[in-house]
Amino acid sequence: MQVTKQSLQRQILLWTVLPLLALWSAGAAVIYLASFQFANESNDAALMRLGRVIAQQISQSLQAAQSAPDKQQSLDPAVLTAQSRQLFAAVADENVHLAVQVGGELILGQPLRAFASEVSESAATIHEVHEVKVAQEPHRVLHIQQLASRNLPAIQIEIAKDTAAQSQAFQRYLLNMALPLVPMLLLVSVLVWFGVRHSLKPLRTLKLLVETRQAQDLSPLSLDNAPEELNALSSALNQLLASTEESMNRQRRFIADAAHQLRTPLAGLKSQTELAMRENSPEGLRDRLNMVHTSATRSIHLVNQLLTLARSEPGSLNGIPKVKMDLARLIRDLTGELVPRALAARIDLGCDCLVSEAWIEGNSALLRELFINLVENAIKYIPRDGSVTVRLTENEQQYLVDVEDNGAGIPDADKQRVFERFFRREQTGNGCGLGMAIVREIVERHSGKVELKDAVPHGLIVHVVLPKNLATV
C-alpha cells in the first residue's frame, strides 16, 4: 500500500514512534539534569570539606602563632604551619582557586568576589556557594566565614573550581548514554513498521477485493483471519451489498411487472383504436370510443400508481423533504373529500378522530396517497350500503390509524399477499394490484408498520402505526 500524507499506516507510525522518541529524549534530559545536579552537589561537598580543613589548619596555625613570643607576626603567612602550606600547594595542584583573609587582611590569593568588610555574627560559621564566570568559564565558588574567638581573628576563605571540565565529562556521559538509544530507536521503529504493515494487510486485501470486483458482482466479501474491527467493516459492506442486491432485484421485478401490466391496456387501447377507425356507424364508433376511454383511464391509473410506488421506494425520499404536519387534520380533510365518491357508491364513510391534533414529521403528499388508497380500496371492494370508518387514536409513542369496513374481509392466507405488487384477489374492476404495495412502502418510509386484522362481526381493519417523531405543539 502506497504511503501518502493521509494514509492510515503513516498516522499509526507517527503516533507510535514519535511518542517513543519524545519519551526517550525526555528521559535522557532528566538523567542529564539529575546527573549534573548530583555532580554540582558532589563538587560543592568536596569544596566544603576542603574549606573546613583549610579553616581548621589556619586556626591551628594562628593559635600556634598566638602562643609564640612575637605576636606581631600572627598575620604573616610565614607563621602558618608547614602542614598548612603543604595543603595550599595540594590545592593549587588541583586547579582550585584559593583566597584567605584573616582579621580583615588578605594573606593568600585574590578573591573573585570581594570579602565582606565585617563578618556576620548570625552564626559561628557561614557557608555560601554560588556560581560566577571567570574569563567566560563557569566556576563554583564557596565562601566560608568563621567568627573570631579565643582572641583569634575572623577568617574568610574563598575556594573556587572550574566546572567546564565537569560539564564536558557529563556531556560525554550523556552522549555515551544516548548512543545506544539511537540503534534501539531504529530497531523499535523497524519493528513497529513491520507490525503496523502486517496488521494492515487484511485492510489491503479488502481494498484489493473491492477494486478488482465487477460492478455486477454483489456476492459477500470473504476475509480469512481478519481482526475483529475489519470483520465489522466487512460485515457492514456485506450488508450494504445484500441491500443493494435486494433493491436491484426489486427494481428488476418492478420493471418486468410494470412492462407486463402496461402491455395489456396499451395493446387493448391500440386494438380499440384500430377497430374505431374501421367503424362506420355512429353507434359502433361511440362504443369503441367508450372502450378506448376505459383503456386510457386504466392506463393513466396504472401509470400514476407506478409513479407513486417509485417515489415511495427506499432511497427515493432523500430529495423529498419531511415537514411538520397535523395527521389528524389530514385524515379529516381526506375523509371529507372522499365523501362524494362514497355516496356515489352508496357507502357510508365516517371519520372518528379521537385526537384533536397529531403532529408528526412526514411527507404530506405520500401520506395523503397512503390514506386515499386505503379508503378507495375499502369503497371499491365492499358491497353497496356498506360502511367505512377512518379512526385515529394514540398511545405514548405512536399514532394509530384504522380504516375499518364491514365487507367480506380477506382470508388469512391472503393477508400478506395483498401487499405484493400486482397481486389481485379479484380480477374484476379497474384495479392494478399496486394500492396496498404503495401503502406498505409509504408506511415503511415513515418508520411505521401496517397490518390487516379481522373486524367484528365481519369485515377488514387496515391498522397503520406511525411513530410520534415530533413533539406536540
CSV table of C-alpha atoms in Angstrom, one decimal:
chain,number,residue,atom,x,y,z
A,1,MET,CA,0.0,0.0,0.0
A,2,GLN,CA,1.5,3.3,-1.0
A,3,VAL,CA,2.0,5.6,1.9
A,4,THR,CA,0.5,9.1,1.5
A,5,LYS,CA,0.2,12.0,3.8
A,6,GLN,CA,-3.3,10.9,4.8
A,7,SER,CA,-2.5,7.2,4.9
A,8,LEU,CA,-3.6,5.2,8.0
A,9,GLN,CA,-0.2,3.5,8.1
A,10,ARG,CA,1.7,6.8,8.4
A,11,GLN,CA,-0.6,8.1,11.1
A,12,ILE,CA,-0.2,4.9,13.2
A,13,LEU,CA,3.6,5.1,12.7
A,14,LEU,CA,3.7,8.7,13.7
A,15,TRP,CA,1.5,8.2,16.7
A,16,THR,CA,3.7,5.2,17.8
A,17,VAL,CA,7.3,6.3,17.1
A,18,LEU,CA,7.1,10.0,17.9
A,19,PRO,CA,5.8,9.5,21.5
A,20,LEU,CA,8.6,6.9,22.0
A,21,LEU,CA,11.2,9.3,20.7
A,22,ALA,CA,9.8,12.1,22.9
A,23,LEU,CA,9.8,9.8,26.0
A,24,TRP,CA,13.4,8.7,25.3
A,25,SER,CA,14.5,12.3,24.8
A,26,ALA,CA,12.8,13.4,27.9
A,27,GLY,CA,14.3,10.5,29.9
A,28,ALA,CA,17.8,11.4,28.6
A,29,ALA,CA,17.3,15.1,29.5
A,30,VAL,CA,16.1,14.1,33.0
A,31,ILE,CA,19.1,11.8,33.5
A,32,TYR,CA,21.4,14.5,32.3
A,33,LEU,CA,20.0,17.2,34.6
A,34,ALA,CA,19.9,14.8,37.6
A,35,SER,CA,23.4,13.8,37.0
A,36,PHE,CA,24.6,17.3,36.5
A,37,GLN,CA,22.9,18.4,39.7
A,38,PHE,CA,24.4,15.4,41.5
A,39,ALA,CA,27.8,16.4,40.2
A,40,ASN,CA,27.4,20.0,41.4
A,41,GLU,CA,26.3,18.8,44.8
A,42,SER,CA,29.3,16.4,45.0
A,43,ASN,CA,31.6,19.2,43.9
A,44,ASP,CA,30.1,21.6,46.5
A,45,ALA,CA,30.5,18.9,49.2
A,46,ALA,CA,34.2,18.4,48.2
A,47,LEU,CA,34.8,22.2,48.3
A,48,MET,CA,33.1,22.3,51.6
A,49,ARG,CA,35.3,19.6,53.1
A,50,LEU,CA,38.4,21.3,51.7
A,51,GLY,CA,37.3,24.6,53.1
A,52,ARG,CA,36.7,23.2,56.5
A,53,VAL,CA,40.1,21.6,56.5
A,54,ILE,CA,41.8,24.8,55.4
A,55,ALA,CA,39.9,26.8,58.0
A,56,GLN,CA,40.9,24.3,60.7
A,57,GLN,CA,44.6,24.4,59.6
A,58,ILE,CA,44.6,28.2,59.6
A,59,SER,CA,43.0,28.3,63.0
A,60,GLN,CA,45.6,25.9,64.3
A,61,SER,CA,48.4,28.0,62.7
A,62,LEU,CA,47.0,31.2,64.2
A,63,GLN,CA,46.8,29.5,67.6
A,64,ALA,CA,50.4,28.5,67.3
A,65,ALA,CA,51.3,32.0,66.3
A,66,GLN,CA,49.4,33.5,69.2
A,67,SER,CA,51.4,31.3,71.6
A,68,ALA,CA,54.7,32.4,70.0
A,69,PRO,CA,56.7,35.1,71.8
A,70,ASP,CA,56.5,37.5,68.9
A,71,LYS,CA,52.7,38.0,68.3
A,72,GLN,CA,53.2,40.7,65.7
A,73,GLN,CA,53.9,38.0,63.2
A,74,SER,CA,50.5,36.4,63.8
A,75,LEU,CA,49.0,37.6,60.5
A,76,ASP,CA,52.1,36.9,58.4
A,77,PRO,CA,51.7,33.9,56.1
A,78,ALA,CA,55.1,32.8,57.2
A,79,VAL,CA,53.7,31.9,60.6
A,80,LEU,CA,51.4,29.3,59.1
A,81,THR,CA,52.5,25.8,59.9
A,82,ALA,CA,54.2,23.6,57.4
A,83,GLN,CA,51.1,21.4,57.2
A,84,SER,CA,49.0,24.4,56.0
A,85,ARG,CA,51.5,25.3,53.3
A,86,GLN,CA,51.6,21.8,52.1
A,87,LEU,CA,47.7,21.9,51.9
A,88,PHE,CA,47.8,25.1,49.9
A,89,ALA,CA,50.3,23.5,47.5
A,90,ALA,CA,48.0,20.4,47.1
A,91,VAL,CA,45.0,22.7,46.4
A,92,ALA,CA,47.0,24.6,43.7
A,93,ASP,CA,47.8,21.3,42.1
A,94,GLU,CA,44.1,20.5,41.8
A,95,ASN,CA,43.4,23.7,39.8
A,96,VAL,CA,41.5,25.2,42.7
A,97,HIS,CA,41.5,28.9,43.2
A,98,LEU,CA,42.0,29.9,46.9
A,99,ALA,CA,41.9,33.2,48.7
A,100,VAL,CA,42.2,33.7,52.5
A,101,GLN,CA,41.6,36.7,54.6
A,102,VAL,CA,42.4,36.8,58.3
A,103,GLY,CA,41.4,39.6,60.6
A,104,GLY,CA,40.5,41.8,57.6
A,105,GLU,CA,43.9,41.3,56.0
A,106,LEU,CA,44.3,39.3,52.8
A,107,ILE,CA,47.1,36.8,53.4
A,108,LEU,CA,46.7,34.4,50.4
A,109,GLY,CA,45.4,34.7,46.8
A,110,GLN,CA,43.0,37.2,45.3
A,111,PRO,CA,39.2,36.7,45.8
A,112,LEU,CA,36.9,36.5,42.8
A,113,ARG,CA,34.3,38.4,44.9
A,114,ALA,CA,35.4,40.9,47.5
A,115,PHE,CA,35.4,39.7,51.1
A,116,ALA,CA,32.9,41.3,53.4
A,117,SER,CA,34.3,44.1,55.5
A,118,GLU,CA,32.5,42.8,58.6
A,119,VAL,CA,31.8,39.2,59.4
A,120,SER,CA,28.2,38.4,60.2
A,121,GLU,CA,27.5,37.3,63.7
A,122,SER,CA,24.3,35.4,62.9
A,123,ALA,CA,26.3,32.1,63.2
A,124,ALA,CA,29.7,30.9,64.2
A,125,THR,CA,30.4,29.7,60.7
A,126,ILE,CA,28.6,30.6,57.5
A,127,HIS,CA,28.9,28.8,54.2
A,128,GLU,CA,27.8,30.2,50.9
A,129,VAL,CA,28.0,28.6,47.4
A,130,HIS,CA,27.4,30.4,44.2
A,131,GLU,CA,28.5,30.4,40.6
A,132,VAL,CA,30.5,33.0,38.8
A,133,LYS,CA,32.2,33.3,35.4
A,134,VAL,CA,35.9,33.9,35.1
A,135,ALA,CA,37.1,34.5,31.6
A,136,GLN,CA,33.7,33.2,30.3
A,137,GLU,CA,34.3,30.0,32.2
A,138,PRO,CA,31.8,29.0,34.9
A,139,HIS,CA,33.2,28.4,38.4
A,140,ARG,CA,31.6,27.1,41.6
A,141,VAL,CA,32.6,29.4,44.4
A,142,LEU,CA,32.5,28.6,48.2
A,143,HIS,CA,32.7,31.3,50.8
A,144,ILE,CA,33.4,30.4,54.4
A,145,GLN,CA,33.2,33.0,57.2
A,146,GLN,CA,34.4,32.0,60.7
A,147,LEU,CA,33.8,34.4,63.6
A,148,ALA,CA,36.7,35.5,65.8
A,149,SER,CA,37.0,33.6,69.1
A,150,ARG,CA,39.6,33.0,71.9
A,151,ASN,CA,41.5,36.1,70.8
A,152,LEU,CA,41.7,34.7,67.2
A,153,PRO,CA,40.7,37.0,64.4
A,154,ALA,CA,37.9,36.2,62.0
A,155,ILE,CA,38.7,34.1,59.0
A,156,GLN,CA,37.2,34.3,55.5
A,157,ILE,CA,38.0,31.7,52.9
A,158,GLU,CA,37.1,31.6,49.2
A,159,ILE,CA,37.5,28.4,47.2
A,160,ALA,CA,36.6,28.2,43.5
A,161,LYS,CA,36.8,25.4,41.0
A,162,ASP,CA,36.3,25.4,37.2
A,163,THR,CA,33.2,23.4,36.2
A,164,ALA,CA,33.9,23.3,32.4
A,165,ALA,CA,35.7,20.1,32.6
A,166,GLN,CA,33.0,18.6,34.8
A,167,SER,CA,30.3,19.7,32.2
A,168,GLN,CA,32.3,18.2,29.4
A,169,ALA,CA,32.6,15.0,31.3
A,170,PHE,CA,28.8,14.8,31.8
A,171,GLN,CA,28.1,15.7,28.2
A,172,ARG,CA,30.3,12.8,27.2
A,173,TYR,CA,28.4,10.7,29.7
A,174,LEU,CA,25.1,11.8,28.1
A,175,LEU,CA,26.4,11.1,24.6
A,176,ASN,CA,27.6,7.6,25.7
A,177,MET,CA,24.2,7.0,27.2
A,178,ALA,CA,22.3,8.3,24.1
A,179,LEU,CA,24.4,6.4,21.6
A,180,PRO,CA,22.8,3.0,22.5
A,181,LEU,CA,19.4,4.6,22.4
A,182,VAL,CA,19.7,5.5,18.7
A,183,PRO,CA,20.0,1.9,17.4
A,184,MET,CA,17.3,0.9,19.9
A,185,LEU,CA,15.0,3.6,18.5
A,186,LEU,CA,15.8,2.5,14.9
A,187,LEU,CA,15.2,-1.1,15.8
A,188,VAL,CA,11.9,-0.4,17.6
A,189,SER,CA,10.8,1.8,14.6
A,190,VAL,CA,11.5,-1.0,12.2
A,191,LEU,CA,9.6,-3.5,14.4
A,192,VAL,CA,6.7,-1.1,14.7
A,193,TRP,CA,6.7,-0.5,10.9
A,194,PHE,CA,6.6,-4.2,10.2
A,195,GLY,CA,3.9,-4.7,12.9
A,196,VAL,CA,1.7,-2.0,11.5
A,197,ARG,CA,2.2,-3.2,8.0
A,198,HIS,CA,1.4,-6.7,8.9
A,199,SER,CA,-1.7,-5.6,10.9
A,200,LEU,CA,-3.0,-3.6,7.9
A,201,LYS,CA,-2.5,-6.5,5.5
A,202,PRO,CA,-6.2,-7.6,5.8
A,203,LEU,CA,-7.2,-4.0,5.0
A,204,ARG,CA,-5.1,-4.0,1.9
A,205,THR,CA,-6.7,-7.4,1.0
A,206,LEU,CA,-10.1,-5.9,1.4
A,207,LYS,CA,-9.1,-2.9,-0.8
A,208,LEU,CA,-7.9,-5.3,-3.5
A,209,LEU,CA,-11.1,-7.3,-3.3
A,210,VAL,CA,-13.2,-4.2,-3.8
A,211,GLU,CA,-11.1,-2.8,-6.5
A,212,THR,CA,-11.0,-5.9,-8.6
A,213,ARG,CA,-14.7,-6.8,-8.2
A,214,GLN,CA,-17.0,-6.3,-11.1
A,215,ALA,CA,-19.9,-3.9,-10.7
A,216,GLN,CA,-22.4,-6.6,-11.2
A,217,ASP,CA,-20.9,-8.9,-8.6
A,218,LEU,CA,-22.8,-8.3,-5.3
A,219,SER,CA,-21.7,-11.5,-3.6
A,220,PRO,CA,-20.5,-11.2,0.0
A,221,LEU,CA,-16.8,-10.3,0.7
A,222,SER,CA,-14.8,-13.0,2.4
A,223,LEU,CA,-11.8,-12.3,4.6
A,224,ASP,CA,-9.9,-15.0,6.4
A,225,ASN,CA,-8.3,-14.4,9.8
A,226,ALA,CA,-9.2,-10.8,9.8
A,227,PRO,CA,-9.2,-8.8,13.0
A,228,GLU,CA,-12.5,-8.0,14.8
A,229,GLU,CA,-12.6,-4.4,13.6
A,230,LEU,CA,-12.1,-5.3,10.0
A,231,ASN,CA,-14.7,-8.1,10.3
A,232,ALA,CA,-17.2,-5.5,11.4
A,233,LEU,CA,-16.3,-3.4,8.4
A,234,SER,CA,-16.6,-6.3,6.0
A,235,SER,CA,-19.9,-7.3,7.6
A,236,ALA,CA,-21.2,-3.7,7.1
A,237,LEU,CA,-20.1,-3.9,3.5
A,238,ASN,CA,-21.8,-7.3,3.0
A,239,GLN,CA,-25.0,-5.9,4.4
A,240,LEU,CA,-24.8,-3.0,2.0
A,241,LEU,CA,-24.1,-5.3,-0.9
A,242,ALA,CA,-27.1,-7.5,0.2
A,243,SER,CA,-29.3,-4.5,0.5
A,244,THR,CA,-28.2,-3.2,-2.9
A,245,GLU,CA,-28.8,-6.6,-4.5
A,246,GLU,CA,-32.2,-6.8,-2.9
A,247,SER,CA,-33.0,-3.3,-4.2
A,248,MET,CA,-31.8,-4.2,-7.7
A,249,ASN,CA,-33.8,-7.4,-7.8
A,250,ARG,CA,-36.8,-5.4,-6.6
A,251,GLN,CA,-36.3,-2.9,-9.4
A,252,ARG,CA,-35.9,-5.7,-12.0
A,253,ARG,CA,-39.1,-7.3,-10.8
A,254,PHE,CA,-40.8,-3.9,-10.8
A,255,ILE,CA,-39.7,-3.1,-14.3
A,256,ALA,CA,-40.8,-6.6,-15.5
A,257,ASP,CA,-44.2,-6.4,-13.8
A,258,ALA,CA,-44.8,-2.8,-14.9
A,259,ALA,CA,-43.9,-3.7,-18.5
A,260,HIS,CA,-46.3,-6.7,-18.4
A,261,GLN,CA,-49.1,-4.7,-16.8
A,262,LEU,CA,-48.7,-1.8,-19.2
A,263,ARG,CA,-48.6,-4.0,-22.2
A,264,THR,CA,-52.2,-5.3,-21.7
A,265,PRO,CA,-54.0,-1.9,-21.6
A,266,LEU,CA,-51.8,-0.4,-24.3
A,267,ALA,CA,-52.4,-3.3,-26.6
A,268,GLY,CA,-56.2,-3.1,-25.9
A,269,LEU,CA,-56.1,0.7,-26.5
A,270,LYS,CA,-54.4,0.1,-29.8
A,271,SER,CA,-56.9,-2.6,-30.8
A,272,GLN,CA,-59.9,-0.5,-29.9
A,273,THR,CA,-58.4,2.4,-31.8
A,274,GLU,CA,-57.9,0.3,-34.9
A,275,LEU,CA,-61.5,-1.0,-34.7
A,276,ALA,CA,-62.8,2.5,-34.2
A,277,MET,CA,-61.0,3.6,-37.3
A,278,ARG,CA,-62.8,0.9,-39.3
A,279,GLU,CA,-66.2,1.6,-37.7
A,280,ASN,CA,-68.8,3.2,-40.0
A,281,SER,CA,-71.9,3.6,-37.8
A,282,PRO,CA,-72.0,6.4,-35.2
A,283,GLU,CA,-73.3,4.0,-32.5
A,284,GLY,CA,-70.5,1.5,-33.1
A,285,LEU,CA,-67.9,4.3,-33.1
A,286,ARG,CA,-69.3,5.6,-29.8
A,287,ASP,CA,-69.0,2.2,-28.3
A,288,ARG,CA,-65.4,1.8,-29.5
A,289,LEU,CA,-64.5,5.3,-28.1
A,290,ASN,CA,-66.0,4.3,-24.8
A,291,MET,CA,-63.8,1.3,-24.7
A,292,VAL,CA,-60.8,3.5,-25.7
A,293,HIS,CA,-61.7,5.9,-22.9
A,294,THR,CA,-61.8,3.0,-20.4
A,295,SER,CA,-58.5,1.6,-21.5
A,296,ALA,CA,-56.9,5.0,-21.4
A,297,THR,CA,-58.3,5.6,-17.9
A,298,ARG,CA,-57.0,2.3,-16.7
A,299,SER,CA,-53.6,3.1,-18.2
A,300,ILE,CA,-53.5,6.5,-16.6
A,301,HIS,CA,-54.4,5.0,-13.2
A,302,LEU,CA,-51.7,2.3,-13.6
A,303,VAL,CA,-49.1,4.9,-14.6
A,304,ASN,CA,-50.0,7.1,-11.6
A,305,GLN,CA,-49.8,4.1,-9.3
A,306,LEU,CA,-46.4,3.1,-10.7
A,307,LEU,CA,-45.1,6.7,-10.2
A,308,THR,CA,-46.3,6.8,-6.7
A,309,LEU,CA,-44.8,3.4,-5.9
A,310,ALA,CA,-41.4,4.5,-7.5
A,311,ARG,CA,-41.5,7.7,-5.4
A,312,SER,CA,-42.0,5.7,-2.2
A,313,GLU,CA,-39.2,3.3,-2.9
A,314,PRO,CA,-36.2,3.1,-0.5
A,315,GLY,CA,-33.7,5.9,-1.2
A,316,SER,CA,-36.2,8.0,-3.2
A,317,LEU,CA,-37.1,10.1,-0.2
A,318,ASN,CA,-33.6,11.7,0.0
A,319,GLY,CA,-34.7,14.6,-2.2
A,320,ILE,CA,-38.3,14.7,-0.7
A,321,PRO,CA,-38.5,16.9,2.4
A,322,LYS,CA,-40.4,15.9,5.5
A,323,VAL,CA,-42.3,18.7,7.2
A,324,LYS,CA,-44.2,19.2,10.4
A,325,MET,CA,-47.8,18.3,9.7
A,326,ASP,CA,-51.0,17.6,11.6
A,327,LEU,CA,-52.0,14.0,10.8
A,328,ALA,CA,-55.5,14.5,12.4
A,329,ARG,CA,-56.3,17.4,10.1
A,330,LEU,CA,-55.0,15.4,7.1
A,331,ILE,CA,-57.3,12.5,7.9
A,332,ARG,CA,-60.3,14.7,8.5
A,333,ASP,CA,-59.8,16.6,5.2
A,334,LEU,CA,-59.3,13.5,3.2
A,335,THR,CA,-62.3,11.8,4.6
A,336,GLY,CA,-64.4,14.9,3.7
A,337,GLU,CA,-63.0,14.9,0.2
A,338,LEU,CA,-63.9,11.3,-0.4
A,339,VAL,CA,-67.5,11.5,0.9
A,340,PRO,CA,-69.0,12.3,-2.5
A,341,ARG,CA,-67.3,9.3,-4.0
A,342,ALA,CA,-68.5,7.1,-1.2
A,343,LEU,CA,-72.1,8.5,-1.6
A,344,ALA,CA,-71.9,7.7,-5.3
A,345,ALA,CA,-71.1,4.1,-4.4
A,346,ARG,CA,-73.8,4.0,-1.7
A,347,ILE,CA,-71.1,3.7,1.1
A,348,ASP,CA,-71.4,5.3,4.5
A,349,LEU,CA,-68.0,6.9,5.1
A,350,GLY,CA,-67.2,8.3,8.5
A,351,CYS,CA,-64.3,9.8,10.4
A,352,ASP,CA,-63.6,9.2,14.1
A,353,CYS,CA,-60.6,11.2,15.3
A,354,LEU,CA,-60.1,10.8,19.0
A,355,VAL,CA,-57.1,13.0,18.8
A,356,SER,CA,-57.6,16.7,18.1
A,357,GLU,CA,-54.0,17.3,16.9
A,358,ALA,CA,-51.4,14.7,15.8
A,359,TRP,CA,-48.2,16.4,14.9
A,360,ILE,CA,-45.5,14.4,13.1
A,361,GLU,CA,-42.7,14.9,10.6
A,362,GLY,CA,-43.7,13.3,7.3
A,363,ASN,CA,-44.2,13.8,3.6
A,364,SER,CA,-47.7,15.1,3.2
A,365,ALA,CA,-48.0,14.0,-0.5
A,366,LEU,CA,-47.1,10.4,0.3
A,367,LEU,CA,-49.2,10.2,3.5
A,368,ARG,CA,-52.1,11.6,1.5
A,369,GLU,CA,-51.7,8.9,-1.1
A,370,LEU,CA,-51.5,6.3,1.7
A,371,PHE,CA,-54.9,7.1,3.2
A,372,ILE,CA,-56.5,7.8,-0.2
A,373,ASN,CA,-55.5,4.2,-1.3
A,374,LEU,CA,-56.9,2.7,1.9
A,375,VAL,CA,-60.3,4.5,1.7
A,376,GLU,CA,-60.7,4.0,-2.0
A,377,ASN,CA,-59.9,0.3,-1.7
A,378,ALA,CA,-62.5,-0.1,1.0
A,379,ILE,CA,-65.1,1.8,-1.1
A,380,LYS,CA,-64.3,-0.2,-4.2
A,381,TYR,CA,-64.3,-3.7,-2.7
A,382,ILE,CA,-67.2,-3.7,-0.2
A,383,PRO,CA,-70.8,-4.2,-1.2
A,384,ARG,CA,-73.2,-1.3,-1.6
A,385,ASP,CA,-74.9,0.0,1.5
A,386,GLY,CA,-71.7,-0.9,3.5
A,387,SER,CA,-69.8,1.4,5.8
A,388,VAL,CA,-66.2,2.6,6.1
A,389,THR,CA,-64.8,4.3,9.2
A,390,VAL,CA,-61.4,6.0,9.5
A,391,ARG,CA,-60.3,6.1,13.1
A,392,LEU,CA,-57.3,7.9,14.7
A,393,THR,CA,-56.1,7.2,18.3
A,394,GLU,CA,-52.8,7.4,20.0
A,395,ASN,CA,-50.6,6.0,22.8
A,396,GLU,CA,-47.4,7.3,24.4
A,397,GLN,CA,-45.1,6.8,21.4
A,398,GLN,CA,-47.3,6.2,18.4
A,399,TYR,CA,-50.4,7.4,16.4
A,400,LEU,CA,-52.8,4.6,15.4
A,401,VAL,CA,-54.9,4.8,12.3
A,402,ASP,CA,-57.6,2.2,11.5
A,403,VAL,CA,-59.5,2.0,8.2
A,404,GLU,CA,-62.4,-0.4,9.0
A,405,ASP,CA,-65.1,-1.7,6.7
A,406,ASN,CA,-67.9,-4.2,7.1
A,407,GLY,CA,-67.3,-6.1,3.9
A,408,ALA,CA,-66.4,-9.7,3.3
A,409,GLY,CA,-62.8,-9.3,4.6
A,410,ILE,CA,-59.7,-11.1,3.4
A,411,PRO,CA,-58.8,-14.7,4.3
A,412,ASP,CA,-55.7,-15.1,6.5
A,413,ALA,CA,-53.8,-16.8,3.7
A,414,ASP,CA,-54.0,-13.7,1.5
A,415,LYS,CA,-53.4,-11.0,4.2
A,416,GLN,CA,-49.7,-10.9,3.5
A,417,ARG,CA,-50.0,-11.4,-0.3
A,418,VAL,CA,-52.2,-8.3,-0.8
A,419,PHE,CA,-49.0,-6.2,-0.1
A,420,GLU,CA,-47.3,-7.8,-3.0
A,421,ARG,CA,-47.1,-5.8,-6.2
A,422,PHE,CA,-49.7,-6.5,-8.9
A,423,PHE,CA,-51.4,-9.1,-6.7
A,424,ARG,CA,-55.2,-9.0,-7.2
A,425,ARG,CA,-57.6,-11.3,-5.3
A,426,GLU,CA,-60.3,-10.4,-7.8
A,427,GLN,CA,-59.8,-9.8,-11.5
A,428,THR,CA,-62.9,-7.6,-11.8
A,429,GLY,CA,-62.7,-3.8,-11.7
A,430,ASN,CA,-60.0,-1.4,-12.8
A,431,GLY,CA,-57.5,-2.1,-10.1
A,432,CYS,CA,-53.9,-2.9,-10.9
A,433,GLY,CA,-52.8,-4.5,-7.7
A,434,LEU,CA,-50.5,-1.7,-6.5
A,435,GLY,CA,-52.6,0.0,-3.9
A,436,MET,CA,-51.6,-2.0,-0.9
A,437,ALA,CA,-48.0,-2.3,-2.1
A,438,ILE,CA,-47.9,1.6,-2.1
A,439,VAL,CA,-49.4,1.7,1.4
A,440,ARG,CA,-46.7,-0.6,2.8
A,441,GLU,CA,-43.8,1.3,1.1
A,442,ILE,CA,-45.1,4.7,2.4
A,443,VAL,CA,-45.6,3.4,5.9
A,444,GLU,CA,-42.1,1.8,6.0
A,445,ARG,CA,-40.6,5.1,4.7
A,446,HIS,CA,-42.1,6.8,7.7
A,447,SER,CA,-40.7,4.2,10.1
A,448,GLY,CA,-44.1,2.7,10.8
A,449,LYS,CA,-45.9,-0.6,10.2
A,450,VAL,CA,-49.1,-1.8,8.7
A,451,GLU,CA,-51.1,-5.0,9.2
A,452,LEU,CA,-54.5,-6.4,8.4
A,453,LYS,CA,-57.0,-7.5,11.0
A,454,ASP,CA,-60.5,-9.0,11.0
A,455,ALA,CA,-63.3,-6.7,12.0
A,456,VAL,CA,-66.2,-7.9,14.2
A,457,PRO,CA,-68.6,-9.4,13.2
A,458,HIS,CA,-67.2,-9.3,9.7
A,459,GLY,CA,-65.1,-7.0,7.6
A,460,LEU,CA,-61.5,-5.8,7.5
A,461,ILE,CA,-59.3,-3.4,9.5
A,462,VAL,CA,-56.2,-1.9,8.0
A,463,HIS,CA,-54.1,-1.0,11.1
A,464,VAL,CA,-51.4,1.7,10.5
A,465,VAL,CA,-48.9,2.7,13.2
A,466,LEU,CA,-46.8,5.8,12.8
A,467,PRO,CA,-44.3,7.0,15.4
A,468,LYS,CA,-44.5,10.3,17.2
A,469,ASN,CA,-41.2,11.7,16.0
A,470,LEU,CA,-42.2,15.3,16.7
A,471,ALA,CA,-43.3,16.8,20.0
A,472,THR,CA,-46.9,18.1,20.1
A,473,VAL,CA,-47.0,21.9,19.7
